[in-house]
PDB file of C-alpha atoms and ligand atoms in Angstrom:
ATOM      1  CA  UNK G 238      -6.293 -49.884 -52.642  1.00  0.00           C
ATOM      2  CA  UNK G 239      -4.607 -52.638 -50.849  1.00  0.00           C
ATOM      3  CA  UNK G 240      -1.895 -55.155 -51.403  1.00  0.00           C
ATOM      4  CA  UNK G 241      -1.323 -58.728 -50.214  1.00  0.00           C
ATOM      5  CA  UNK G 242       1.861 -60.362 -50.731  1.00  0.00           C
ATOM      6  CA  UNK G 243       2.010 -64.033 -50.602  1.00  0.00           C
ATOM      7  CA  UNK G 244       4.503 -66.549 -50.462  1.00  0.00           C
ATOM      8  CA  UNK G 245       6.919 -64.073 -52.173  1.00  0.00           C
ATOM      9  CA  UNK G 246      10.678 -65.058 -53.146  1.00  0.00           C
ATOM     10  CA  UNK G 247      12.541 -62.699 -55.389  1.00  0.00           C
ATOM     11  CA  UNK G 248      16.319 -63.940 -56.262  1.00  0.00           C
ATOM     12  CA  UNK G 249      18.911 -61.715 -58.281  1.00  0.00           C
ATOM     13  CA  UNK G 250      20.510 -63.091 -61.489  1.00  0.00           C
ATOM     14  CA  UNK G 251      19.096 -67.183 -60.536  1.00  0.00           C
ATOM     15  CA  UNK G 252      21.117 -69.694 -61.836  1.00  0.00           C
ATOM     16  CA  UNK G 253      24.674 -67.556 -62.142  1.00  0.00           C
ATOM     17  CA  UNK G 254      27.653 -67.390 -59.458  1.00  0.00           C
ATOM     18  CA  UNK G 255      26.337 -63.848 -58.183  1.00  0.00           C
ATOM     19  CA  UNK G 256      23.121 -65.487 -57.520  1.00  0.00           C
ATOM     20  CA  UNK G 257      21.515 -63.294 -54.391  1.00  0.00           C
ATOM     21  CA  UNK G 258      18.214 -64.554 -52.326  1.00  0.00           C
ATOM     22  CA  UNK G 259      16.719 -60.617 -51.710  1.00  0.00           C
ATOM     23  CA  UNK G 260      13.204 -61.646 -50.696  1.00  0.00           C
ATOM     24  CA  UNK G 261      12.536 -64.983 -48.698  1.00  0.00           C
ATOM     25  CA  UNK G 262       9.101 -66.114 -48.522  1.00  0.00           C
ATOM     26  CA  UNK G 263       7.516 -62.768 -47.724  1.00  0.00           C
ATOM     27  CA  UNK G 264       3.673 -62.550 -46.636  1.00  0.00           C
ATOM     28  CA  UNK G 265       2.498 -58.974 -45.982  1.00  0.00           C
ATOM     29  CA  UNK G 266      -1.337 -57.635 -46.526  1.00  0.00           C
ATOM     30  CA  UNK G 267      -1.712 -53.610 -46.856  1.00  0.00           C
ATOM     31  CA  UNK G 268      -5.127 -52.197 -46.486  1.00  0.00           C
ATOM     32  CA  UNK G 269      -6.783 -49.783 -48.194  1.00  0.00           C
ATOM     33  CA  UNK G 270      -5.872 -46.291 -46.797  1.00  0.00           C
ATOM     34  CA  UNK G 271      -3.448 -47.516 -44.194  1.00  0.00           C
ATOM     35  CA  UNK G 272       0.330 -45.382 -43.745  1.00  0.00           C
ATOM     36  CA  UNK G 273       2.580 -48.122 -43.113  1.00  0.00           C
ATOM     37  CA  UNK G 274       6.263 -47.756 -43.225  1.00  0.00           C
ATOM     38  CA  UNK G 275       9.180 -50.801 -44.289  1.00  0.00           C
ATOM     39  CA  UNK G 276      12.109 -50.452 -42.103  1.00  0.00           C
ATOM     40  CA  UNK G 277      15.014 -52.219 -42.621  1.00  0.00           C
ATOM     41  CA  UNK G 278      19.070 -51.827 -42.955  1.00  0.00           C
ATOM     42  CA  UNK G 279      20.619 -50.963 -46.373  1.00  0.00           C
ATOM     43  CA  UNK G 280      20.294 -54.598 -48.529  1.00  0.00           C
ATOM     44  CA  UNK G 281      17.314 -55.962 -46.292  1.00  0.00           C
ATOM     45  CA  UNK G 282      15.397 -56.055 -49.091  1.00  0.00           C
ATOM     46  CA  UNK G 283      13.005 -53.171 -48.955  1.00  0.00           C
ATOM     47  CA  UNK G 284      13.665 -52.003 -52.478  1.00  0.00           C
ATOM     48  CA  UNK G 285      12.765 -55.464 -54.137  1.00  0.00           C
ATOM     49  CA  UNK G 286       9.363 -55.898 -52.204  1.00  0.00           C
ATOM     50  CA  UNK G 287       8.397 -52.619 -53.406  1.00  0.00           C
ATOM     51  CA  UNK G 288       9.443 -53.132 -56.641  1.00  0.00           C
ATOM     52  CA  UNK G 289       6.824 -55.936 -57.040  1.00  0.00           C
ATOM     53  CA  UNK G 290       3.538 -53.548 -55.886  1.00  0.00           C
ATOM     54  CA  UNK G 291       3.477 -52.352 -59.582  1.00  0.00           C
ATOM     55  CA  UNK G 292       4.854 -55.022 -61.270  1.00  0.00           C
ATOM     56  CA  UNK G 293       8.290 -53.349 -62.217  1.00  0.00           C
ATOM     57  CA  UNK G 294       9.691 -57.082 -60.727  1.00  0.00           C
ATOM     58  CA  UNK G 295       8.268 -60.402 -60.982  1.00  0.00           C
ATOM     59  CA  UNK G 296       8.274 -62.900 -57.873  1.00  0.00           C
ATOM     60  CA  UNK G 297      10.744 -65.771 -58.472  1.00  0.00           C
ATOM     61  CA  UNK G 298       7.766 -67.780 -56.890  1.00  0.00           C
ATOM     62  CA  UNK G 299       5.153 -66.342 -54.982  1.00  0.00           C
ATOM     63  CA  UNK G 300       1.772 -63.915 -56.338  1.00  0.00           C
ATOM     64  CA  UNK G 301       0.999 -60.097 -55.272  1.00  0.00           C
ATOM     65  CA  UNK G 302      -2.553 -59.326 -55.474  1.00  0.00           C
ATOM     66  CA  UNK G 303      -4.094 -55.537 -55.875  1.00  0.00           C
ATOM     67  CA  UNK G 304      -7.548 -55.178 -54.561  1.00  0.00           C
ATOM     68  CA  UNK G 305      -8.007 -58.794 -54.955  1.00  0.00           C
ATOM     69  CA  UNK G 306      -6.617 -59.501 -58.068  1.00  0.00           C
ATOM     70  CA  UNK G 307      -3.110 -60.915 -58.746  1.00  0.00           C
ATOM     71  CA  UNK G 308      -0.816 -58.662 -60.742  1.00  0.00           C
ATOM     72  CA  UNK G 309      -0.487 -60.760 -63.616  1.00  0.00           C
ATOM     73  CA  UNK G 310      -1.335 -61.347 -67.068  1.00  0.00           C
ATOM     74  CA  UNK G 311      -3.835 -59.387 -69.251  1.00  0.00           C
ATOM     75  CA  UNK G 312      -5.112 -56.998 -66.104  1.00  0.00           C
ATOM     76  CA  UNK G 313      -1.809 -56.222 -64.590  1.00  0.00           C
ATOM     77  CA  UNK G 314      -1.403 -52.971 -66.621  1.00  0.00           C
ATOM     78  CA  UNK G 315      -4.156 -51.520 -65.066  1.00  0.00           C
ATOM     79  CA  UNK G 316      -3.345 -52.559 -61.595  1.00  0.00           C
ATOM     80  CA  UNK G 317      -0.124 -51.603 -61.849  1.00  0.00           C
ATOM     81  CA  UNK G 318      -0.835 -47.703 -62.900  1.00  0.00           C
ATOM     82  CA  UNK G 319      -2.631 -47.587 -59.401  1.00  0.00           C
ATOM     83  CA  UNK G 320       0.688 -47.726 -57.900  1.00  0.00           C
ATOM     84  CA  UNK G 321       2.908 -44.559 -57.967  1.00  0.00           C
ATOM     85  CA  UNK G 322       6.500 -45.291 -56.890  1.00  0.00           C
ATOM     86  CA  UNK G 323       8.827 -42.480 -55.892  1.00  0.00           C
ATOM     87  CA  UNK G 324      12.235 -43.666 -56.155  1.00  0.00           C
ATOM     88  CA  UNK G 325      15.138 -42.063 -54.114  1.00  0.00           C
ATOM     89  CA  UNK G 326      16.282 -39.007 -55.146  1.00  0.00           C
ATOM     90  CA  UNK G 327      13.674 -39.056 -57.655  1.00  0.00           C
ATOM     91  CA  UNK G 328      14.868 -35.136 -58.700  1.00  0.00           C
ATOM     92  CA  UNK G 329      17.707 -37.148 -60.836  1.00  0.00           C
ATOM     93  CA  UNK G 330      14.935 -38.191 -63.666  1.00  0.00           C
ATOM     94  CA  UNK G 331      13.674 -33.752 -64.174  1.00  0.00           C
ATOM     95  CA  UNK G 332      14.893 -33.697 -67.723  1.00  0.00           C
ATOM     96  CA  UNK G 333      12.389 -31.089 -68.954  1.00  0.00           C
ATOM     97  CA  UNK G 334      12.754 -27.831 -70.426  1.00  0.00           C
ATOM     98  CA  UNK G 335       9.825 -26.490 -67.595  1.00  0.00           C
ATOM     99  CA  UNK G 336       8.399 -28.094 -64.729  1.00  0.00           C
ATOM    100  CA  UNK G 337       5.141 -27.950 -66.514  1.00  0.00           C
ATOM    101  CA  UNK G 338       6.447 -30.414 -69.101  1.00  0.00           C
ATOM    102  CA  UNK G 339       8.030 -33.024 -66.185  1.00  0.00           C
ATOM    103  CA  UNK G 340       4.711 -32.886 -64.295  1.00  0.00           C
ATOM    104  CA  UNK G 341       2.472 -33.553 -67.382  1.00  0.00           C
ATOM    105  CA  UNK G 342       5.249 -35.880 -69.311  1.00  0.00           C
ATOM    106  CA  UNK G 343       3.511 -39.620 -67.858  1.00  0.00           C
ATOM    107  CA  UNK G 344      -0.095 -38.053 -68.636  1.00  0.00           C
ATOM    108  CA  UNK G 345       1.708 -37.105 -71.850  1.00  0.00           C
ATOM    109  CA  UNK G 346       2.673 -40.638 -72.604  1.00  0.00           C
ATOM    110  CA  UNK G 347      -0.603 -42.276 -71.357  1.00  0.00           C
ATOM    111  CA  UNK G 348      -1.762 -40.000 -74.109  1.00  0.00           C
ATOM    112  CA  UNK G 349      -4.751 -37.549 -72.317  1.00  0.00           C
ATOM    113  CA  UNK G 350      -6.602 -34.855 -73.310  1.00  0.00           C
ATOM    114  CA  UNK G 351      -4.413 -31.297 -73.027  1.00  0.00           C
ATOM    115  CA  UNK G 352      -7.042 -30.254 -70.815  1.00  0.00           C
ATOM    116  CA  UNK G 353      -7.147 -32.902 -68.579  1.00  0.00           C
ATOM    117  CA  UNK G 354      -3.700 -32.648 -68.338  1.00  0.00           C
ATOM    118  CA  UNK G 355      -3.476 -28.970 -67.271  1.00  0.00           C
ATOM    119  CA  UNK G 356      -6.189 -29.656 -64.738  1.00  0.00           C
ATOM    120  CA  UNK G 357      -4.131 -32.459 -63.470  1.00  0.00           C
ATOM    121  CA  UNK G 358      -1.069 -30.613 -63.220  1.00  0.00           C
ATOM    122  CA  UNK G 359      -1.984 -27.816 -61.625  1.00  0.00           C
ATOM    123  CA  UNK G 360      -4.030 -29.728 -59.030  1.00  0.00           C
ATOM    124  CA  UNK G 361      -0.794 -31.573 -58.303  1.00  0.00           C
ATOM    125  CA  UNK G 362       1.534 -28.195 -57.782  1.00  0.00           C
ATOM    126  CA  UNK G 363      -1.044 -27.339 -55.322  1.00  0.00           C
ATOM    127  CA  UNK G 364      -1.223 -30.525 -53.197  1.00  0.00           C
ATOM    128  CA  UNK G 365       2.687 -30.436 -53.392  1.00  0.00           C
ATOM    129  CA  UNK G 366       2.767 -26.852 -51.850  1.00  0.00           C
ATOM    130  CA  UNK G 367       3.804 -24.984 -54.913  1.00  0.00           C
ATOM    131  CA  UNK G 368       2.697 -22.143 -56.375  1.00  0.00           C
ATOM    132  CA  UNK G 369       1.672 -22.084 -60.311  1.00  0.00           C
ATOM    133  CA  UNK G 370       4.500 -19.695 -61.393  1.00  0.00           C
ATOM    134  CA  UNK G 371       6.519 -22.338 -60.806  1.00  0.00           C
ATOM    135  CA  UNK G 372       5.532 -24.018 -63.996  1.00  0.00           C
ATOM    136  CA  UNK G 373       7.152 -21.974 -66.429  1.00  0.00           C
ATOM    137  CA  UNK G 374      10.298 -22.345 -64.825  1.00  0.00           C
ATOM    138  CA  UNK G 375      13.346 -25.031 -65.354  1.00  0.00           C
ATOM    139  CA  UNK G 376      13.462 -28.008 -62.791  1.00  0.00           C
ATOM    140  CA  UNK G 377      17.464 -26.795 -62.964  1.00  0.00           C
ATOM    141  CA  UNK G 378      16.217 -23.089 -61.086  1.00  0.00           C
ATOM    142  CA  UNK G 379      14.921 -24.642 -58.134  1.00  0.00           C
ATOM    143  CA  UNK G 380      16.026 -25.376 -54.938  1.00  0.00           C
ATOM    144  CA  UNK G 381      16.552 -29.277 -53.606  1.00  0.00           C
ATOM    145  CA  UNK G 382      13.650 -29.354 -51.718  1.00  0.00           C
ATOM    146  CA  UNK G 383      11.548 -28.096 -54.840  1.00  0.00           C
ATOM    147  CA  UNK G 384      12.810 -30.151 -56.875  1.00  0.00           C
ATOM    148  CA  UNK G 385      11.635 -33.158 -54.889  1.00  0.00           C
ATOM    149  CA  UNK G 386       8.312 -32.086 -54.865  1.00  0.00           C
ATOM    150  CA  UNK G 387       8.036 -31.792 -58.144  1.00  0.00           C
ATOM    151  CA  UNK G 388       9.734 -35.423 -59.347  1.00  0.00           C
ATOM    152  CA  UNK G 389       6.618 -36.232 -56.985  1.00  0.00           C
ATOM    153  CA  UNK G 390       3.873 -34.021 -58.227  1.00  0.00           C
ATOM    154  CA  UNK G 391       5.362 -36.099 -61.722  1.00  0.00           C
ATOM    155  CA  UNK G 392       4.292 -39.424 -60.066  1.00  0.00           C
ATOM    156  CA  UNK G 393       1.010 -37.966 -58.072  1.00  0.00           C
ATOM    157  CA  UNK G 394      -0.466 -35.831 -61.541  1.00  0.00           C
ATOM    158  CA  UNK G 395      -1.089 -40.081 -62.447  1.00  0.00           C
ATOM    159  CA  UNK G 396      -3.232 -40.249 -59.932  1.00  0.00           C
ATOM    160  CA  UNK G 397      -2.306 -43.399 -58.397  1.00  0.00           C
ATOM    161  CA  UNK G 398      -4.675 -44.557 -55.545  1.00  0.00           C
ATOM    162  CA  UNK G 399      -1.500 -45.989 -53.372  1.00  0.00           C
ATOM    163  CA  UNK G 400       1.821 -43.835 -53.098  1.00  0.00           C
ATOM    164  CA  UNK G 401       4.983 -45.364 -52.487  1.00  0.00           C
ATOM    165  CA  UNK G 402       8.195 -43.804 -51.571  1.00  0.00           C
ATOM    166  CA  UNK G 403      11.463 -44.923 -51.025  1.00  0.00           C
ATOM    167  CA  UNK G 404      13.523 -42.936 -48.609  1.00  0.00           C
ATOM    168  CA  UNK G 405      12.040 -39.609 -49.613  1.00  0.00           C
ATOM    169  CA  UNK G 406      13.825 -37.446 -47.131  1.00  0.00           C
ATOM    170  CA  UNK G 407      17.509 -38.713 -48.362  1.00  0.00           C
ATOM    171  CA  UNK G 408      19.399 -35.669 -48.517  1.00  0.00           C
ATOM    172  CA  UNK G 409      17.581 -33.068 -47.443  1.00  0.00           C
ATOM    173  CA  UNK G 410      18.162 -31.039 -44.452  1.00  0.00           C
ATOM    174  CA  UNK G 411      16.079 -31.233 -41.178  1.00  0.00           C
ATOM    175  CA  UNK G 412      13.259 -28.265 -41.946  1.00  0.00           C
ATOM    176  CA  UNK G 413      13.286 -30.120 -45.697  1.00  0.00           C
ATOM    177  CA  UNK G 414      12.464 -33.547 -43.509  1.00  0.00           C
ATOM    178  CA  UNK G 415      10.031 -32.210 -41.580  1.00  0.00           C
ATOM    179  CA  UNK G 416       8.521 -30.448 -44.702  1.00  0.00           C
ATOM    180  CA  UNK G 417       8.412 -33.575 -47.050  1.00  0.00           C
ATOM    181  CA  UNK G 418       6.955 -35.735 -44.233  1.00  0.00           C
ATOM    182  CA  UNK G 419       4.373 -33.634 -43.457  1.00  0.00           C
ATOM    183  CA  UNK G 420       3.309 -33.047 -46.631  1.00  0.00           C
ATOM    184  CA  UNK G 421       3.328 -36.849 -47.568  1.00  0.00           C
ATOM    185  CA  UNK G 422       1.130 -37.357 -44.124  1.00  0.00           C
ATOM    186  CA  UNK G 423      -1.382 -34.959 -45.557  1.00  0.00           C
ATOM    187  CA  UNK G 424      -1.479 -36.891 -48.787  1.00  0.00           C
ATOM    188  CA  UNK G 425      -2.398 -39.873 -46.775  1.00  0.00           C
ATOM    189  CA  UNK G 426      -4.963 -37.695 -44.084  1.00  0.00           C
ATOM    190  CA  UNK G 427      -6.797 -35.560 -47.162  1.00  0.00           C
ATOM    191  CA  UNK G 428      -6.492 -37.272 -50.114  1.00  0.00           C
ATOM    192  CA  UNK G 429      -7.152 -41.004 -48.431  1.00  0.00           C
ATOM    193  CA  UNK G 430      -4.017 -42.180 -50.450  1.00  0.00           C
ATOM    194  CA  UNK G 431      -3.037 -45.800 -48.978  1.00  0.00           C
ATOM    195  CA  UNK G 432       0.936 -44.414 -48.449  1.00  0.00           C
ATOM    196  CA  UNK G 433       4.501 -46.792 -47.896  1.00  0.00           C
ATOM    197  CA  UNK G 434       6.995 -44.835 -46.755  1.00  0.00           C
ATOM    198  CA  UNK G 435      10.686 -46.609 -47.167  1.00  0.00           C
ATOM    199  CA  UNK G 436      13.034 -46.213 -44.434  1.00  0.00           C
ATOM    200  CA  UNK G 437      16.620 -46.992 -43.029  1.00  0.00           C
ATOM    201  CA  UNK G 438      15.654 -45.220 -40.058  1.00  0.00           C
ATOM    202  CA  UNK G 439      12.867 -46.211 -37.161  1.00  0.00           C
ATOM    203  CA  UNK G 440      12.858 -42.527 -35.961  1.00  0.00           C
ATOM    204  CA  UNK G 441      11.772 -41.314 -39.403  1.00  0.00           C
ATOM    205  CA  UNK G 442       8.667 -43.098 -39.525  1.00  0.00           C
ATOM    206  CA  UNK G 443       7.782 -43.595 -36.376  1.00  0.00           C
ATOM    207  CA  UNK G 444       6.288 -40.026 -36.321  1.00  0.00           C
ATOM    208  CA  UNK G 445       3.966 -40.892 -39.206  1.00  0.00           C
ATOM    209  CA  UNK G 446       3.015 -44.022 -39.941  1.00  0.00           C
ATOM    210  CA  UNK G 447       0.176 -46.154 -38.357  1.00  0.00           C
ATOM    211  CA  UNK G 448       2.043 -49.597 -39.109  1.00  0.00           C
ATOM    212  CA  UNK G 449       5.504 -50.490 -39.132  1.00  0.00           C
ATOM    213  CA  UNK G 450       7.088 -53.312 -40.838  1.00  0.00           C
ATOM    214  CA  UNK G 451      10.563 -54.564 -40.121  1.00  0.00           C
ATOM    215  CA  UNK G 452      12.626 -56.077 -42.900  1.00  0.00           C
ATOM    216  CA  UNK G 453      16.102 -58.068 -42.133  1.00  0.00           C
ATOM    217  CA  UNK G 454      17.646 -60.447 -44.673  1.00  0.00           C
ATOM    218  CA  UNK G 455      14.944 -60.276 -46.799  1.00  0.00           C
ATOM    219  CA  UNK G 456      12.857 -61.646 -44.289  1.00  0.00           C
ATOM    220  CA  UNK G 457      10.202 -59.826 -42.438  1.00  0.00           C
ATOM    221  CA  UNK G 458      11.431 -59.812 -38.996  1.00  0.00           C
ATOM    222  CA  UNK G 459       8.334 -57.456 -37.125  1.00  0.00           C
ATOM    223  CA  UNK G 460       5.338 -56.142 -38.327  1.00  0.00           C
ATOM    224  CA  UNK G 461       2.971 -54.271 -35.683  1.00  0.00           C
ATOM    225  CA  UNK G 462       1.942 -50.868 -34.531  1.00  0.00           C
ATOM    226  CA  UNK G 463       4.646 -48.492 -34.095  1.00  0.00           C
ATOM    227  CA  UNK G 464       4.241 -49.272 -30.199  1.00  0.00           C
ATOM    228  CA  UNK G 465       4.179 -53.129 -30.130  1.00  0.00           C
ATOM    229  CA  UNK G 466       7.435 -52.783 -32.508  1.00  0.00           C
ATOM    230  CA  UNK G 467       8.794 -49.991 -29.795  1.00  0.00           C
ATOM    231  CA  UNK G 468       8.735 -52.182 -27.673  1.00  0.00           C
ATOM    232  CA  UNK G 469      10.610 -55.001 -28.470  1.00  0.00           C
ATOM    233  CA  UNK G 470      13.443 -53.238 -28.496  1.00  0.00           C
ATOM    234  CA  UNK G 471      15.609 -56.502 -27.542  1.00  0.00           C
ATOM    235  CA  UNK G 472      14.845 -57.022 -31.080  1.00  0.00           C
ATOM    236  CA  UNK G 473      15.652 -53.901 -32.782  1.00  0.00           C
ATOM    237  CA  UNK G 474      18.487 -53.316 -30.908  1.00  0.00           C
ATOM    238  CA  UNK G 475      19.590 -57.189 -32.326  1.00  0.00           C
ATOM    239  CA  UNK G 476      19.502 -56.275 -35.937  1.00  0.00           C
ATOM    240  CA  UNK G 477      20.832 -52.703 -35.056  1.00  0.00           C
ATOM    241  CA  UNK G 478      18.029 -50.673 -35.747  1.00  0.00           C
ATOM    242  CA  UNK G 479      17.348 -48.935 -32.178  1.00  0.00           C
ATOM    243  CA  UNK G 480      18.938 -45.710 -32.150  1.00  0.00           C
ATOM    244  CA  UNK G 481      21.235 -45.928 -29.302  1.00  0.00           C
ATOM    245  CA  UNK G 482      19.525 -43.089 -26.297  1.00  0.00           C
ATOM    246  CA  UNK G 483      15.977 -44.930 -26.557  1.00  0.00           C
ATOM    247  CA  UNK G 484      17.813 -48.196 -26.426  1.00  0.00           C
ATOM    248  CA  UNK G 485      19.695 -46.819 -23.459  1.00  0.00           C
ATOM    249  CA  UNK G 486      16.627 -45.138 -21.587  1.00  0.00           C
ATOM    250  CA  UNK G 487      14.604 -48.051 -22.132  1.00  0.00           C
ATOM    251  CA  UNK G 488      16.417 -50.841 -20.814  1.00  0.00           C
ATOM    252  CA  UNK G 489      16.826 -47.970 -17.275  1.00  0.00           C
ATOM    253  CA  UNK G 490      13.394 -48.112 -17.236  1.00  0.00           C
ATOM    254  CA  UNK G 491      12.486 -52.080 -17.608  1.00  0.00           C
ATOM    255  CA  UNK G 492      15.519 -52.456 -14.816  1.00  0.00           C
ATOM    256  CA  UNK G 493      13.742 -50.557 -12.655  1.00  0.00           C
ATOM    257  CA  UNK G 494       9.739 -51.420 -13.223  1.00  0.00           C
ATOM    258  CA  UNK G 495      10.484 -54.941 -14.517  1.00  0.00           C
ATOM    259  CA  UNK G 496       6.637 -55.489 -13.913  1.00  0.00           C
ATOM    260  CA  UNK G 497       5.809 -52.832 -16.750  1.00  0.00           C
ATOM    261  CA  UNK G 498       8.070 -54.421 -19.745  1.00  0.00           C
ATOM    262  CA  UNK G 499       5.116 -54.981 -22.021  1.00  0.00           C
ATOM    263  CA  UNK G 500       4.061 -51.515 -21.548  1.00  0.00           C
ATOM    264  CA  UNK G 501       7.073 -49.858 -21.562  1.00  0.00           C
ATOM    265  CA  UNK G 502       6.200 -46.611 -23.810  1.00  0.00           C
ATOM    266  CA  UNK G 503       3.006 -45.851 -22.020  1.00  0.00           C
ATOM    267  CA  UNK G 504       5.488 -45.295 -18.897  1.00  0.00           C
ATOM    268  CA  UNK G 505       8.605 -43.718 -21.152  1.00  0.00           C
ATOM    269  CA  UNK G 506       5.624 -41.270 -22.545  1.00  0.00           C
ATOM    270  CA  UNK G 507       4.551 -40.222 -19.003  1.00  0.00           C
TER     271      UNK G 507
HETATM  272  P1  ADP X 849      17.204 -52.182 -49.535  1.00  0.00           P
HETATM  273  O1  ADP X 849      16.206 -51.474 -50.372  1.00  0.00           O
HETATM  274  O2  ADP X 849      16.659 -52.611 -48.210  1.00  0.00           O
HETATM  275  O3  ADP X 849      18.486 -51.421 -49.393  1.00  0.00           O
HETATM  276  P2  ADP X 849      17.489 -53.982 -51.792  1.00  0.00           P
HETATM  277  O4  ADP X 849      16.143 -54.503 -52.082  1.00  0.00           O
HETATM  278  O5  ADP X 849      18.026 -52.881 -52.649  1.00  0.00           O
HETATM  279  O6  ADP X 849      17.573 -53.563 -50.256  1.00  0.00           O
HETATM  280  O7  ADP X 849      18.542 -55.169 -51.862  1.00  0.00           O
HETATM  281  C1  ADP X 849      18.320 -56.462 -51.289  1.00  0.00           C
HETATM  282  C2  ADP X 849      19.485 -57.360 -51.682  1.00  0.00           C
HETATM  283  O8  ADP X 849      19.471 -57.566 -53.091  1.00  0.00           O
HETATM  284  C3  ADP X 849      20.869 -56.775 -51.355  1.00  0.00           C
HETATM  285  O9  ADP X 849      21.712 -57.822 -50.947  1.00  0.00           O
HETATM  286  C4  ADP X 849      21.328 -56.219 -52.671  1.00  0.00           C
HETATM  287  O10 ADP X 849      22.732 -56.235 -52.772  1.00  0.00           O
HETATM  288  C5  ADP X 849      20.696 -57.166 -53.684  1.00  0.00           C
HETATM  289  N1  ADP X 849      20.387 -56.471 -54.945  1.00  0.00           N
HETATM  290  C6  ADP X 849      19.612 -55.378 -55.082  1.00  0.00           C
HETATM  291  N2  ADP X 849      19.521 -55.019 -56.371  1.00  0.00           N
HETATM  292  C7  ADP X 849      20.269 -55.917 -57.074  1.00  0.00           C
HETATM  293  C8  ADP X 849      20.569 -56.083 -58.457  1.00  0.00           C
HETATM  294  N3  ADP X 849      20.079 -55.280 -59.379  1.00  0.00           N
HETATM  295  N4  ADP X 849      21.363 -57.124 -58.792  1.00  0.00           N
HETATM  296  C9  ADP X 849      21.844 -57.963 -57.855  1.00  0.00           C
HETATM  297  N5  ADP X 849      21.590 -57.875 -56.541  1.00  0.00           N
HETATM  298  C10 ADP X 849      20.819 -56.857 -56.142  1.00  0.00           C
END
């Protein structure tokens, strides 16, 4: 499924004193089954653009279109289901007696057959890693990293054709990183789910993601591969997102082989 972006503006409480400008004139195009991740500092805006891929905010001025069509108006409750967002911390919405009934509770309310919804919730557990007797238990039993994957398996049972999550690695410990990446990279490798991954942090997504776009000031300030946006690190390290080593290393290197600065991580790779 993919999303273009066009001319977007989105500005917090207009026309009051605590008016805030939180998207300026953003133009982005996402293709069908790409992995792209939006980097940016705390406030830079990535929240807000996200918010507008199914609908859940409205562009001050400016249009989003899914597959073609703009999100507005008569169709834009059917676009919009093809969107899954997975909020941060999503593990804070479980309010279920059994993580059977939070999986199945949005095919619950979209009102489908009990047998579809079984189907879909057990095919979920399984492409989140879990095992079915974890259905009859409470979301309150499980450990953090469980719990994640099920607030998910709640948004993937919908079957959204494009997944988007926002910083889904917040909290967890370093073999719970690693796990919840990898798993969200297989969504994106065997289920051909166009992904966004939401990050503070370059490192994160760098791993992962085919394209990376760079927010600032609700502006987007970069948007390549992760190796054209590696390598302006001038940039990054400018609006403070290089982490300090590669910043460090790099600049060594470009001293030294001044004649290789466009191709600096081909040589920092061998
Ligand atoms: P990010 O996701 O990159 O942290 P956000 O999209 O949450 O950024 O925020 C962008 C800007 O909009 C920030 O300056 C933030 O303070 C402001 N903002 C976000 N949500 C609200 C809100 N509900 N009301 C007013 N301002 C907001």
């Amino acid at each position: 499924m993919s999303i273009k972006v066009s001319n977007l503006t989105y500005t917090y409480m207009k026309g009051t004193p605590f008016e805030k400008i939180a998207l300026d004139n953003i133009n982005l195009s996402i293709e069908t089954g790409e992995f792209v991740g939006i980097i940016g500092h705390t406030g830079s805006g990535k929240s807000t653009l996200v918010q507008h891929f199914n609908g859940l905010l409205k562009p001050t001025s400016g249009s989003v279109y899914i597959n073609g069509e703009e999100l507005a108006g008569k169709k834009a409750s059917k676009l919009k289901s093809q969107v899954g967002i997975v909020f941060q911390y999503p593990e804070h919405q479980l309010f279920e007696e059994t993580v059977y009934k939070d999986i199945a509770f949005g095919l619950i309310k979209r009102g489908e057959e009990t047998d579809e919804i079984d189907r879909k919730v057990r095919k979920t557990v399984s492409m989140m890693g879990l095992s079915e007797d974890i259905l009859s238990k409470s979301p309150f039993e499980l450990s953090g990293g469980q719990k994640r994957r099920v607030a998910m398996a709640g948004i993937l049972a919908l079957e959204p054709s494009t997944l988007v999550l926002d910083e889904p690695a917040a909290g967890l410990d370093p073999a719970g990183r690693d796990e919840i990446f990898e798993l969200i990279s297989s969504l994106h490798k065997n289920n051909k789910m166009t992904v966004i991954l939401v990050s503070h942090s370059m490192e994160d997504v760098a791993k992962f993601v085919q394209r990376v776009v760079v927010m600032n000031k609700g502006r987007i300030e970069m948007c390549g591969s992760v190796r054209s946006v590696f390598n302006k690190i001038d940039e990054l390290e400018r609006i403070g997102l290089a982490a300090p080593q590669i910043t460090y290393l790099m600049k060594r290197l470009k001293k030294k082989i001044p004649e290789l600065n466009d191709n600096i991580l081909t040589v920092a790779e061998a």
